[in-house]
Amino acid sequence: MDLTLWFDAALLPDGWARDVRITVSHGRIGSVTAGVGRSPTDAGGGVAVPGMTNVHSHAFQRAMAGLTEARGPSNDDFWTWRELMYRFLDRGGPDEIEAITALAFAEMLEGGFTRVTEFHYLHNDPKGVAYADRSEISGRIAAAAQASGIALTLLPVFYAHAGFGAQTPAQGQRRFITDLDGFADLVGACRRLTANMPDASVGVAPHSLRAVSAEELAILPGLAQGGPIHIHVAEQTKEVEDCLAWSGARPVEWLLDHAPVDARWCLIHATHVTETEWRGVAARGAVVGLCPITEANLGDGVFPAAAYMRAGGRFGIGTDSNVQIGLAEELRMLEYSQRLTLRGRAVMADAQRSTGRALFDHALAGGAQAGGVAGGLAVGQAADIVSLDTRRFAFAGRSGDAVLDSWLFGAPTGSIASVWRAGREVVREGRHLDRDALEARCRAALKVVLA
Ligand SMILES: [Zn+2]
């Protein structure tokens, strides 16, 4: 037996249980027993919930958080973001990308995510030339995952065009571009890179309908070999207008009509959808990858999550630009964006479950599906466990779903006590155990990137 944990309460697949002992063997849950007293050798404490999958991240963008909040000339509100992105693309080499990514991954663990789905599109060097080893940056992402301890779903991104109708790529996109043969090699390399990483999975990500032609999109799903397939779609209204001009159809409508969208697929954002479109996504069993904080930060719009969920639609939560990293913050933003739109309260709750519980359950199930893995506090699953610091006043007198509601809506940031990933404690007292070293490395990288 590697480790024995005990919690006042735990959220198990069939609901809450009290006085729960979880044994861990070789990184997996060996047993779950409720209604037992704590023994002096048990670690743990507080309330345990399953570790969550972050369904969408571009980890390097963490370096730009807080630096893109000014307006540029001529009312161009993307100006500061784009300027900084270009500076990063000019200066960020493999060492810098790895350092920034490792700290972002550690922060995800601190925020309650035990798996990251990295949507990875920096394939070429700053001049736009493929690295001698095509999987150079993919390897750095895998190394960052190992340094932080987070589980990795690696999604190499296929990116070939500047706009709908296979437009020639622009100079600013030089680091992203691959052809189909090169991309197939990259996917194979990603499988080899992650072969020895516990619980890693690999899929493919056609970047968007702007960056991938219809002919290419017909080929890419086959490269996933049953793994997840993620695509950005319908994030902003201009994309909808451009897609209509190109094809006569809206982006999600076009995708459902032309791609084999099913439960392997995760549609990132899908912000601007008609009811016919979101009902179509729900019927296919695909996941919508919502990134509420990034979508708010970029002013994208609001996905009709409440209606979609009531129709049986599945969603997961992603941190995308990583402007802020935290599961509770993402779920709160999701709920509040729905309330502001619908002018109602508790809109994601259902007859059986409170708002926090319904949000958590949906994001957990959708996240596992989009990551191409199983999950939850059950025998045989990876021991990915998050404990809430119920010594905090925000949890006083709370039990059951009220613990989740108080975490999401009432508790201060930092209410996570410990996080175990594959049975190894990686966060304690809310702080990643290697945070100091990872932070020092990232500070050095920022000096290069932001110089
Ligand atoms: Zn994205």
Tab-separated table of C-alpha atoms and ligand atoms in Angstrom:
chain	number	residue	atom	x	y	z
A	1	MET	CA	0.000	0.000	0.000
A	2	ASP	CA	1.508	3.308	-1.032
A	3	LEU	CA	-0.696	5.766	0.807
A	4	THR	CA	-3.855	5.988	2.873
A	5	LEU	CA	-5.975	9.154	2.876
A	6	TRP	CA	-8.955	9.994	5.041
A	7	PHE	CA	-11.513	12.770	4.598
A	8	ASP	CA	-14.460	14.138	6.607
A	9	ALA	CA	-16.480	13.759	3.406
A	10	ALA	CA	-15.860	12.908	-0.238
A	11	LEU	CA	-17.779	13.346	-3.491
A	12	LEU	CA	-17.975	9.809	-4.904
A	13	PRO	CA	-19.549	8.807	-8.253
A	14	ASP	CA	-22.878	8.059	-6.519
A	15	GLY	CA	-22.837	11.127	-4.290
A	16	TRP	CA	-21.513	12.395	-0.987
A	17	ALA	CA	-20.122	10.014	1.640
A	18	ARG	CA	-18.871	10.820	5.128
A	19	ASP	CA	-15.743	9.584	6.963
A	20	VAL	CA	-14.094	8.226	3.842
A	21	ARG	CA	-10.821	6.324	3.620
A	22	ILE	CA	-9.127	6.088	0.199
A	23	THR	CA	-6.174	3.802	-0.302
A	24	VAL	CA	-3.753	4.441	-3.142
A	25	SER	CA	-1.536	1.881	-4.802
A	26	HIS	CA	0.850	2.620	-7.682
A	27	GLY	CA	-0.902	5.903	-8.338
A	28	ARG	CA	-4.400	4.460	-8.569
A	29	ILE	CA	-7.268	4.251	-6.135
A	30	GLY	CA	-7.184	0.822	-4.503
A	31	SER	CA	-10.225	1.107	-2.254
A	32	VAL	CA	-12.840	3.615	-1.123
A	33	THR	CA	-14.522	2.961	2.236
A	34	ALA	CA	-17.118	5.241	3.831
A	35	GLY	CA	-18.176	5.422	7.471
A	36	VAL	CA	-14.794	4.571	9.015
A	37	GLY	CA	-12.844	6.422	11.682
A	38	ARG	CA	-9.543	8.129	11.017
A	39	SER	CA	-6.438	6.208	11.982
A	40	PRO	CA	-3.302	8.019	13.184
A	41	THR	CA	-1.359	7.084	10.047
A	42	ASP	CA	-3.952	8.431	7.591
A	43	ALA	CA	-3.002	11.529	5.605
A	44	GLY	CA	-5.606	13.888	4.170
A	45	GLY	CA	-8.434	15.770	5.863
A	46	GLY	CA	-11.163	18.221	4.892
A	47	VAL	CA	-13.538	17.449	2.038
A	48	ALA	CA	-12.317	15.552	-1.032
A	49	VAL	CA	-13.527	16.081	-4.582
A	50	PRO	CA	-12.215	14.448	-7.775
A	51	GLY	CA	-9.474	16.205	-9.726
A	52	MET	CA	-10.832	18.021	-12.786
A	53	THR	CA	-9.703	18.078	-16.433
A	54	ASN	CA	-8.865	21.476	-17.877
A	55	VAL	CA	-10.178	20.966	-21.426
A	56	HIS	CA	-8.440	23.881	-23.149
A	57	SER	CA	-5.122	25.619	-22.526
A	58	HIS	CA	-2.466	27.545	-24.414
A	59	ALA	CA	-0.039	27.553	-21.502
A	60	PHE	CA	2.482	30.052	-22.947
A	61	GLN	CA	-0.195	32.768	-22.987
A	62	ARG	CA	0.036	32.803	-19.174
A	63	ALA	CA	3.075	35.064	-19.670
A	64	MET	CA	0.806	37.782	-21.096
A	65	ALA	CA	-1.729	37.895	-18.235
A	66	GLY	CA	-2.368	41.453	-17.118
A	67	LEU	CA	-0.251	42.991	-19.885
A	68	THR	CA	-2.954	43.368	-22.500
A	69	GLU	CA	-5.544	45.525	-20.809
A	70	ALA	CA	-4.969	48.881	-22.578
A	71	ARG	CA	-6.688	50.085	-25.735
A	72	GLY	CA	-4.602	50.900	-28.783
A	73	PRO	CA	-5.082	53.607	-31.390
A	74	SER	CA	-8.263	53.733	-33.510
A	75	ASN	CA	-10.395	51.835	-31.008
A	76	ASP	CA	-8.626	48.552	-31.741
A	77	ASP	CA	-9.185	46.640	-28.507
A	78	PHE	CA	-7.052	43.690	-29.673
A	79	TRP	CA	-4.051	45.925	-30.260
A	80	THR	CA	-2.166	45.353	-26.992
A	81	TRP	CA	-2.895	41.631	-27.075
A	82	ARG	CA	-1.593	41.264	-30.611
A	83	GLU	CA	1.501	43.418	-30.017
A	84	LEU	CA	2.503	41.346	-27.025
A	85	MET	CA	1.746	38.092	-28.818
A	86	TYR	CA	4.062	39.105	-31.696
A	87	ARG	CA	6.813	40.069	-29.255
A	88	PHE	CA	6.453	36.693	-27.596
A	89	LEU	CA	6.564	34.918	-30.965
A	90	ASP	CA	9.790	36.782	-31.808
A	91	ARG	CA	11.571	35.920	-28.565
A	92	GLY	CA	10.085	32.825	-26.957
A	93	GLY	CA	12.352	29.835	-27.552
A	94	PRO	CA	11.994	26.291	-26.249
A	95	ASP	CA	13.525	27.082	-22.817
A	96	GLU	CA	11.199	30.029	-22.251
A	97	ILE	CA	8.131	28.114	-23.404
A	98	GLU	CA	8.955	25.193	-21.132
A	99	ALA	CA	9.495	27.418	-18.091
A	100	ILE	CA	6.285	29.407	-18.603
A	101	THR	CA	4.319	26.223	-19.265
A	102	ALA	CA	5.627	24.398	-16.184
A	103	LEU	CA	4.571	27.212	-13.854
A	104	ALA	CA	1.168	27.518	-15.555
A	105	PHE	CA	0.659	23.770	-15.092
A	106	ALA	CA	1.635	24.045	-11.394
A	107	GLU	CA	-0.892	26.860	-11.012
A	108	MET	CA	-3.541	24.656	-12.603
A	109	LEU	CA	-2.876	22.026	-9.934
A	110	GLU	CA	-3.156	24.720	-7.258
A	111	GLY	CA	-6.473	25.713	-8.839
A	112	GLY	CA	-8.019	22.225	-8.745
A	113	PHE	CA	-7.165	20.871	-12.211
A	114	THR	CA	-5.291	17.561	-12.254
A	115	ARG	CA	-5.205	17.149	-16.051
A	116	VAL	CA	-4.494	19.704	-18.731
A	117	THR	CA	-5.539	19.403	-22.356
A	118	GLU	CA	-2.845	21.449	-24.045
A	119	PHE	CA	-3.907	22.807	-27.446
A	120	HIS	CA	-0.454	23.248	-28.786
A	121	TYR	CA	0.302	25.229	-31.961
A	122	LEU	CA	3.844	26.633	-31.626
A	123	HIS	CA	5.621	24.201	-33.916
A	124	ASN	CA	8.282	26.334	-35.633
A	125	ASP	CA	11.166	28.535	-34.475
A	126	PRO	CA	10.837	32.354	-34.308
A	127	LYS	CA	11.812	32.632	-37.995
A	128	GLY	CA	9.045	30.203	-38.962
A	129	VAL	CA	11.417	27.322	-39.754
A	130	ALA	CA	10.495	23.872	-38.449
A	131	TYR	CA	12.738	22.794	-35.574
A	132	ALA	CA	15.232	20.070	-36.519
A	133	ASP	CA	13.202	17.884	-34.228
A	134	ARG	CA	9.651	18.666	-35.312
A	135	SER	CA	8.356	17.779	-31.842
A	136	GLU	CA	10.805	20.097	-30.009
A	137	ILE	CA	8.102	22.227	-28.367
A	138	SER	CA	5.766	19.256	-27.838
A	139	GLY	CA	8.614	17.657	-25.905
A	140	ARG	CA	8.991	20.808	-23.810
A	141	ILE	CA	5.281	20.678	-22.960
A	142	ALA	CA	5.596	17.029	-21.940
A	143	ALA	CA	8.620	17.959	-19.788
A	144	ALA	CA	6.644	20.792	-18.184
A	145	ALA	CA	3.817	18.384	-17.370
A	146	GLN	CA	6.296	16.023	-15.731
A	147	ALA	CA	7.960	18.843	-13.781
A	148	SER	CA	4.607	19.976	-12.397
A	149	GLY	CA	3.105	16.499	-11.978
A	150	ILE	CA	-0.097	17.281	-13.916
A	151	ALA	CA	-1.624	14.635	-16.215
A	152	LEU	CA	-1.367	15.593	-19.878
A	153	THR	CA	-3.685	15.289	-22.835
A	154	LEU	CA	-1.498	16.580	-25.649
A	155	LEU	CA	-3.262	17.997	-28.692
A	156	PRO	CA	-0.891	18.995	-31.486
A	157	VAL	CA	-2.660	21.616	-33.591
A	158	PHE	CA	-2.956	21.580	-37.358
A	159	TYR	CA	-2.798	25.164	-38.657
A	160	ALA	CA	-2.297	25.919	-42.348
A	161	HIS	CA	-4.278	28.999	-43.460
A	162	ALA	CA	-5.068	32.617	-42.605
A	163	GLY	CA	-8.807	32.481	-43.208
A	164	PHE	CA	-11.811	30.632	-44.653
A	165	GLY	CA	-11.221	29.114	-48.075
A	166	ALA	CA	-7.574	28.072	-47.495
A	167	GLN	CA	-6.119	31.618	-47.548
A	168	THR	CA	-2.315	31.935	-47.602
A	169	PRO	CA	-0.949	32.170	-44.042
A	170	ALA	CA	0.268	35.554	-42.782
A	171	GLN	CA	3.752	36.359	-41.475
A	172	GLY	CA	2.438	36.499	-37.887
A	173	GLN	CA	1.361	32.851	-38.190
A	174	ARG	CA	4.798	31.540	-39.214
A	175	ARG	CA	5.356	29.622	-35.983
A	176	PHE	CA	2.103	27.655	-36.317
A	177	ILE	CA	2.185	26.355	-39.885
A	178	THR	CA	2.557	22.684	-40.856
A	179	ASP	CA	1.559	20.578	-43.826
A	180	LEU	CA	-0.345	17.322	-43.502
A	181	ASP	CA	2.706	15.043	-43.803
A	182	GLY	CA	4.653	17.033	-41.241
A	183	PHE	CA	1.652	17.033	-38.956
A	184	ALA	CA	1.201	13.259	-39.168
A	185	ASP	CA	4.882	12.916	-38.156
A	186	LEU	CA	4.290	15.311	-35.260
A	187	VAL	CA	1.296	13.333	-33.976
A	188	GLY	CA	3.390	10.160	-34.041
A	189	ALA	CA	6.191	11.922	-32.173
A	190	CYS	CA	3.714	13.133	-29.532
A	191	ARG	CA	2.622	9.530	-28.950
A	192	ARG	CA	6.238	8.475	-28.437
A	193	LEU	CA	6.959	11.451	-26.161
A	194	THR	CA	4.084	10.612	-23.838
A	195	ALA	CA	4.330	6.812	-23.993
A	196	ASN	CA	5.969	6.578	-20.577
A	197	MET	CA	3.960	9.327	-18.887
A	198	PRO	CA	1.320	7.926	-16.524
A	199	ASP	CA	-2.225	8.616	-17.736
A	200	ALA	CA	-1.156	10.719	-20.729
A	201	SER	CA	-3.344	10.774	-23.836
A	202	VAL	CA	-2.870	12.222	-27.322
A	203	GLY	CA	-5.425	13.558	-29.782
A	204	VAL	CA	-5.474	16.070	-32.622
A	205	ALA	CA	-6.692	19.643	-32.929
A	206	PRO	CA	-7.662	21.160	-36.276
A	207	HIS	CA	-7.155	24.783	-35.125
A	208	SER	CA	-10.381	26.250	-36.550
A	209	LEU	CA	-12.369	26.418	-39.757
A	210	ARG	CA	-10.318	29.536	-40.552
A	211	ALA	CA	-6.986	27.697	-40.368
A	212	VAL	CA	-7.943	24.331	-41.889
A	213	SER	CA	-9.410	23.637	-45.344
A	214	ALA	CA	-12.390	21.327	-45.872
A	215	GLU	CA	-10.079	18.807	-47.567
A	216	GLU	CA	-7.660	18.835	-44.620
A	217	LEU	CA	-10.486	18.554	-42.108
A	218	ALA	CA	-11.633	15.374	-43.839
A	219	ILE	CA	-8.243	13.768	-43.158
A	220	LEU	CA	-7.343	14.999	-39.647
A	221	PRO	CA	-9.829	12.984	-37.491
A	222	GLY	CA	-8.253	9.746	-38.739
A	223	LEU	CA	-4.929	10.790	-37.191
A	224	ALA	CA	-6.524	10.869	-33.703
A	225	GLN	CA	-6.727	7.054	-33.676
A	226	GLY	CA	-9.764	7.179	-31.398
A	227	GLY	CA	-8.308	9.954	-29.207
A	228	PRO	CA	-9.965	13.327	-28.669
A	229	ILE	CA	-10.493	15.826	-31.516
A	230	HIS	CA	-10.734	19.489	-30.496
A	231	ILE	CA	-11.435	22.563	-32.631
A	232	HIS	CA	-11.993	26.277	-31.926
A	233	VAL	CA	-15.343	27.270	-33.376
A	234	ALA	CA	-17.694	30.285	-33.426
A	235	GLU	CA	-15.783	32.244	-30.783
A	236	GLN	CA	-16.486	35.701	-32.196
A	237	THR	CA	-19.188	37.157	-34.431
A	238	LYS	CA	-16.690	38.049	-37.181
A	239	GLU	CA	-15.906	34.347	-37.573
A	240	VAL	CA	-19.627	33.647	-38.037
A	241	GLU	CA	-19.902	36.406	-40.668
A	242	ASP	CA	-16.796	35.197	-42.528
A	243	CYS	CA	-18.025	31.602	-42.479
A	244	LEU	CA	-21.425	32.646	-43.828
A	245	ALA	CA	-19.710	34.625	-46.596
A	246	TRP	CA	-17.506	31.649	-47.483
A	247	SER	CA	-20.006	28.807	-47.264
A	248	GLY	CA	-23.494	30.146	-46.649
A	249	ALA	CA	-23.510	28.275	-43.334
A	250	ARG	CA	-22.613	29.255	-39.766
A	251	PRO	CA	-19.438	27.653	-38.291
A	252	VAL	CA	-21.077	25.070	-36.021
A	253	GLU	CA	-23.728	24.368	-38.652
A	254	TRP	CA	-20.988	23.791	-41.251
A	255	LEU	CA	-19.011	21.573	-38.885
A	256	LEU	CA	-22.015	19.386	-38.041
A	257	ASP	CA	-22.837	19.053	-41.761
A	258	HIS	CA	-19.293	18.257	-42.965
A	259	ALA	CA	-17.333	16.607	-40.114
A	260	PRO	CA	-17.981	13.325	-38.263
A	261	VAL	CA	-18.694	15.167	-34.999
A	262	ASP	CA	-19.398	12.680	-32.207
A	263	ALA	CA	-18.422	11.976	-28.594
A	264	ARG	CA	-14.703	12.177	-29.469
A	265	TRP	CA	-15.075	15.841	-30.368
A	266	CYS	CA	-14.766	18.923	-28.209
A	267	LEU	CA	-15.983	22.197	-29.726
A	268	ILE	CA	-14.023	24.958	-28.027
A	269	HIS	CA	-16.115	28.079	-27.229
A	270	ALA	CA	-19.032	27.511	-29.687
A	271	THR	CA	-20.136	30.886	-28.314
A	272	HIS	CA	-22.275	32.061	-31.199
A	273	VAL	CA	-24.752	29.282	-31.898
A	274	THR	CA	-28.407	29.106	-32.829
A	275	GLU	CA	-30.741	26.751	-30.972
A	276	THR	CA	-30.650	24.374	-33.961
A	277	GLU	CA	-26.855	24.332	-33.729
A	278	TRP	CA	-26.569	23.683	-29.970
A	279	ARG	CA	-29.267	21.038	-30.130
A	280	GLY	CA	-27.268	19.427	-32.940
A	281	VAL	CA	-24.102	19.395	-30.813
A	282	ALA	CA	-26.007	17.875	-27.877
A	283	ALA	CA	-27.517	15.187	-30.121
A	284	ARG	CA	-24.063	14.164	-31.392
A	285	GLY	CA	-22.786	13.681	-27.799
A	286	ALA	CA	-19.854	16.063	-28.354
A	287	VAL	CA	-18.500	18.257	-25.548
A	288	VAL	CA	-18.506	22.054	-25.696
A	289	GLY	CA	-15.280	23.399	-24.178
A	290	LEU	CA	-16.283	26.538	-22.294
A	291	CYS	CA	-13.551	28.936	-21.137
A	292	PRO	CA	-15.633	31.450	-19.167
A	293	ILE	CA	-12.860	33.722	-17.862
A	294	THR	CA	-11.027	33.994	-21.185
A	295	GLU	CA	-14.308	34.471	-23.070
A	296	ALA	CA	-15.149	37.298	-20.668
A	297	ASN	CA	-11.657	38.781	-20.882
A	298	LEU	CA	-11.750	38.793	-24.693
A	299	GLY	CA	-15.349	39.993	-24.815
A	300	ASP	CA	-16.420	37.014	-26.919
A	301	GLY	CA	-20.012	36.604	-25.778
A	302	VAL	CA	-21.994	34.065	-23.776
A	303	PHE	CA	-22.767	30.476	-24.790
A	304	PRO	CA	-26.372	29.439	-23.924
A	305	ALA	CA	-25.113	26.920	-21.372
A	306	ALA	CA	-28.265	26.620	-19.249
A	307	ALA	CA	-30.583	25.699	-22.121
A	308	TYR	CA	-27.934	23.431	-23.657
A	309	MET	CA	-27.387	21.591	-20.376
A	310	ARG	CA	-31.149	21.076	-19.891
A	311	ALA	CA	-31.264	19.502	-23.358
A	312	GLY	CA	-28.631	16.972	-22.261
A	313	GLY	CA	-25.656	18.861	-23.691
A	314	ARG	CA	-22.196	18.118	-22.330
A	315	PHE	CA	-19.560	20.701	-21.442
A	316	GLY	CA	-16.090	20.905	-19.958
A	317	ILE	CA	-14.129	23.841	-18.566
A	318	GLY	CA	-10.912	25.251	-20.004
A	319	THR	CA	-8.576	28.013	-18.889
A	320	ASP	CA	-7.582	28.886	-22.510
A	321	SER	CA	-5.449	32.072	-22.320
A	322	ASN	CA	-4.715	31.402	-18.626
A	323	VAL	CA	-5.240	35.073	-17.748
A	324	GLN	CA	-6.405	33.679	-14.387
A	325	ILE	CA	-6.188	30.025	-13.368
A	326	GLY	CA	-8.740	28.411	-11.066
A	327	LEU	CA	-11.598	25.941	-11.338
A	328	ALA	CA	-13.842	27.692	-8.801
A	329	GLU	CA	-13.341	31.021	-10.582
A	330	GLU	CA	-14.215	29.499	-13.977
A	331	LEU	CA	-17.398	27.813	-12.723
A	332	ARG	CA	-18.470	31.007	-10.922
A	333	MET	CA	-17.943	33.061	-14.085
A	334	LEU	CA	-19.943	30.518	-16.098
A	335	GLU	CA	-22.902	30.664	-13.706
A	336	TYR	CA	-22.811	34.446	-13.336
A	337	SER	CA	-22.619	35.018	-17.105
A	338	GLN	CA	-25.776	32.899	-17.468
A	339	ARG	CA	-27.547	34.771	-14.642
A	340	LEU	CA	-26.677	38.145	-16.162
A	341	THR	CA	-27.964	37.035	-19.551
A	342	LEU	CA	-31.119	35.269	-18.331
A	343	ARG	CA	-31.805	37.593	-15.367
A	344	GLY	CA	-32.400	34.629	-13.100
A	345	ARG	CA	-30.748	32.835	-10.183
A	346	ALA	CA	-29.323	29.327	-9.851
A	347	VAL	CA	-29.796	28.753	-13.576
A	348	MET	CA	-27.463	25.730	-13.806
A	349	ALA	CA	-29.043	23.936	-10.828
A	350	ASP	CA	-31.555	21.136	-11.373
A	351	ALA	CA	-34.199	19.412	-9.244
A	352	GLN	CA	-31.667	17.085	-7.600
A	353	ARG	CA	-28.568	19.231	-7.398
A	354	SER	CA	-27.535	22.685	-6.277
A	355	THR	CA	-25.819	25.084	-8.680
A	356	GLY	CA	-22.314	24.221	-7.501
A	357	ARG	CA	-22.945	20.494	-7.586
A	358	ALA	CA	-24.527	20.549	-11.049
A	359	LEU	CA	-21.692	22.684	-12.442
A	360	PHE	CA	-19.062	20.447	-10.878
A	361	ASP	CA	-20.661	17.165	-12.015
A	362	HIS	CA	-21.102	18.363	-15.601
A	363	ALA	CA	-17.586	19.788	-15.850
A	364	LEU	CA	-16.096	16.603	-14.392
A	365	ALA	CA	-17.900	14.287	-16.819
A	366	GLY	CA	-17.426	16.537	-19.844
A	367	GLY	CA	-13.789	17.111	-18.917
A	368	ALA	CA	-13.016	13.403	-18.689
A	369	GLN	CA	-14.702	12.779	-22.055
A	370	ALA	CA	-12.882	15.649	-23.754
A	371	GLY	CA	-9.567	14.494	-22.283
A	372	GLY	CA	-10.087	10.968	-23.567
A	373	VAL	CA	-9.918	9.432	-20.090
A	374	ALA	CA	-12.123	8.241	-17.239
A	375	GLY	CA	-12.240	10.025	-13.872
A	376	GLY	CA	-13.778	10.242	-10.435
A	377	LEU	CA	-13.024	8.892	-6.959
A	378	ALA	CA	-13.531	5.205	-7.781
A	379	VAL	CA	-11.461	2.038	-7.532
A	380	GLY	CA	-9.063	1.700	-10.437
A	381	GLN	CA	-9.036	5.374	-11.404
A	382	ALA	CA	-5.930	7.534	-11.122
A	383	ALA	CA	-5.699	8.908	-7.571
A	384	ASP	CA	-6.321	12.528	-8.632
A	385	ILE	CA	-7.832	14.129	-5.546
A	386	VAL	CA	-8.445	17.713	-4.447
A	387	SER	CA	-9.119	18.510	-0.790
A	388	LEU	CA	-10.917	21.669	0.259
A	389	ASP	CA	-9.639	23.505	3.311
A	390	THR	CA	-12.784	23.230	5.414
A	391	ARG	CA	-11.000	24.859	8.359
A	392	ARG	CA	-11.731	28.121	6.553
A	393	PHE	CA	-14.668	30.105	7.859
A	394	ALA	CA	-16.359	30.055	4.437
A	395	PHE	CA	-17.129	26.362	5.050
A	396	ALA	CA	-18.341	26.650	8.651
A	397	GLY	CA	-21.537	24.657	9.211
A	398	ARG	CA	-21.636	23.455	5.570
A	399	SER	CA	-22.065	19.888	4.373
A	400	GLY	CA	-22.956	18.118	1.117
A	401	ASP	CA	-23.632	20.290	-1.921
A	402	ALA	CA	-23.411	23.425	0.237
A	403	VAL	CA	-19.661	22.792	0.495
A	404	LEU	CA	-19.331	23.087	-3.286
A	405	ASP	CA	-21.652	26.106	-3.412
A	406	SER	CA	-19.650	27.818	-0.659
A	407	TRP	CA	-16.374	27.011	-2.434
A	408	LEU	CA	-17.558	28.412	-5.779
A	409	PHE	CA	-19.523	31.412	-4.567
A	410	GLY	CA	-18.432	32.339	-1.050
A	411	ALA	CA	-14.886	31.224	-0.333
A	412	PRO	CA	-11.761	33.261	-1.018
A	413	THR	CA	-9.310	32.112	-3.689
A	414	GLY	CA	-6.942	29.581	-2.164
A	415	SER	CA	-9.515	27.388	-0.480
A	416	ILE	CA	-7.885	24.252	-1.825
A	417	ALA	CA	-5.720	22.563	0.804
A	418	SER	CA	-3.988	19.646	-0.925
A	419	VAL	CA	-3.922	18.100	-4.382
A	420	TRP	CA	-2.783	14.562	-5.085
A	421	ARG	CA	-1.966	13.606	-8.688
A	422	ALA	CA	-1.599	9.861	-9.270
A	423	GLY	CA	-1.385	9.521	-5.489
A	424	ARG	CA	1.481	11.985	-5.092
A	425	GLU	CA	0.837	15.135	-3.096
A	426	VAL	CA	1.799	18.016	-5.396
A	427	VAL	CA	-0.019	20.883	-3.640
A	428	ARG	CA	-0.008	21.403	0.126
A	429	GLU	CA	-1.618	24.287	2.025
A	430	GLY	CA	-2.693	25.608	-1.373
A	431	ARG	CA	0.830	25.851	-2.770
A	432	HIS	CA	2.611	23.660	-5.321
A	433	LEU	CA	5.502	21.926	-3.576
A	434	ASP	CA	7.986	23.028	-6.275
A	435	ARG	CA	6.508	26.476	-6.741
A	436	ASP	CA	9.638	28.387	-5.696
A	437	ALA	CA	11.879	26.626	-8.232
A	438	LEU	CA	9.289	26.770	-11.020
A	439	GLU	CA	8.675	30.457	-10.331
A	440	ALA	CA	12.397	31.291	-10.413
A	441	ARG	CA	12.765	29.559	-13.777
A	442	CYS	CA	9.709	31.360	-15.145
A	443	ARG	CA	10.943	34.778	-13.935
A	444	ALA	CA	14.169	34.205	-15.906
A	445	ALA	CA	12.125	33.268	-18.990
A	446	LEU	CA	9.986	36.399	-18.704
A	447	LYS	CA	13.138	38.546	-18.710
A	448	VAL	CA	13.887	37.142	-22.172
A	449	VAL	CA	10.357	37.254	-23.548
A	450	LEU	CA	9.384	40.688	-22.216
A	451	ALA	CA	12.796	42.366	-22.624
B	1	ZN	ZN	-7.918	28.552	-27.548
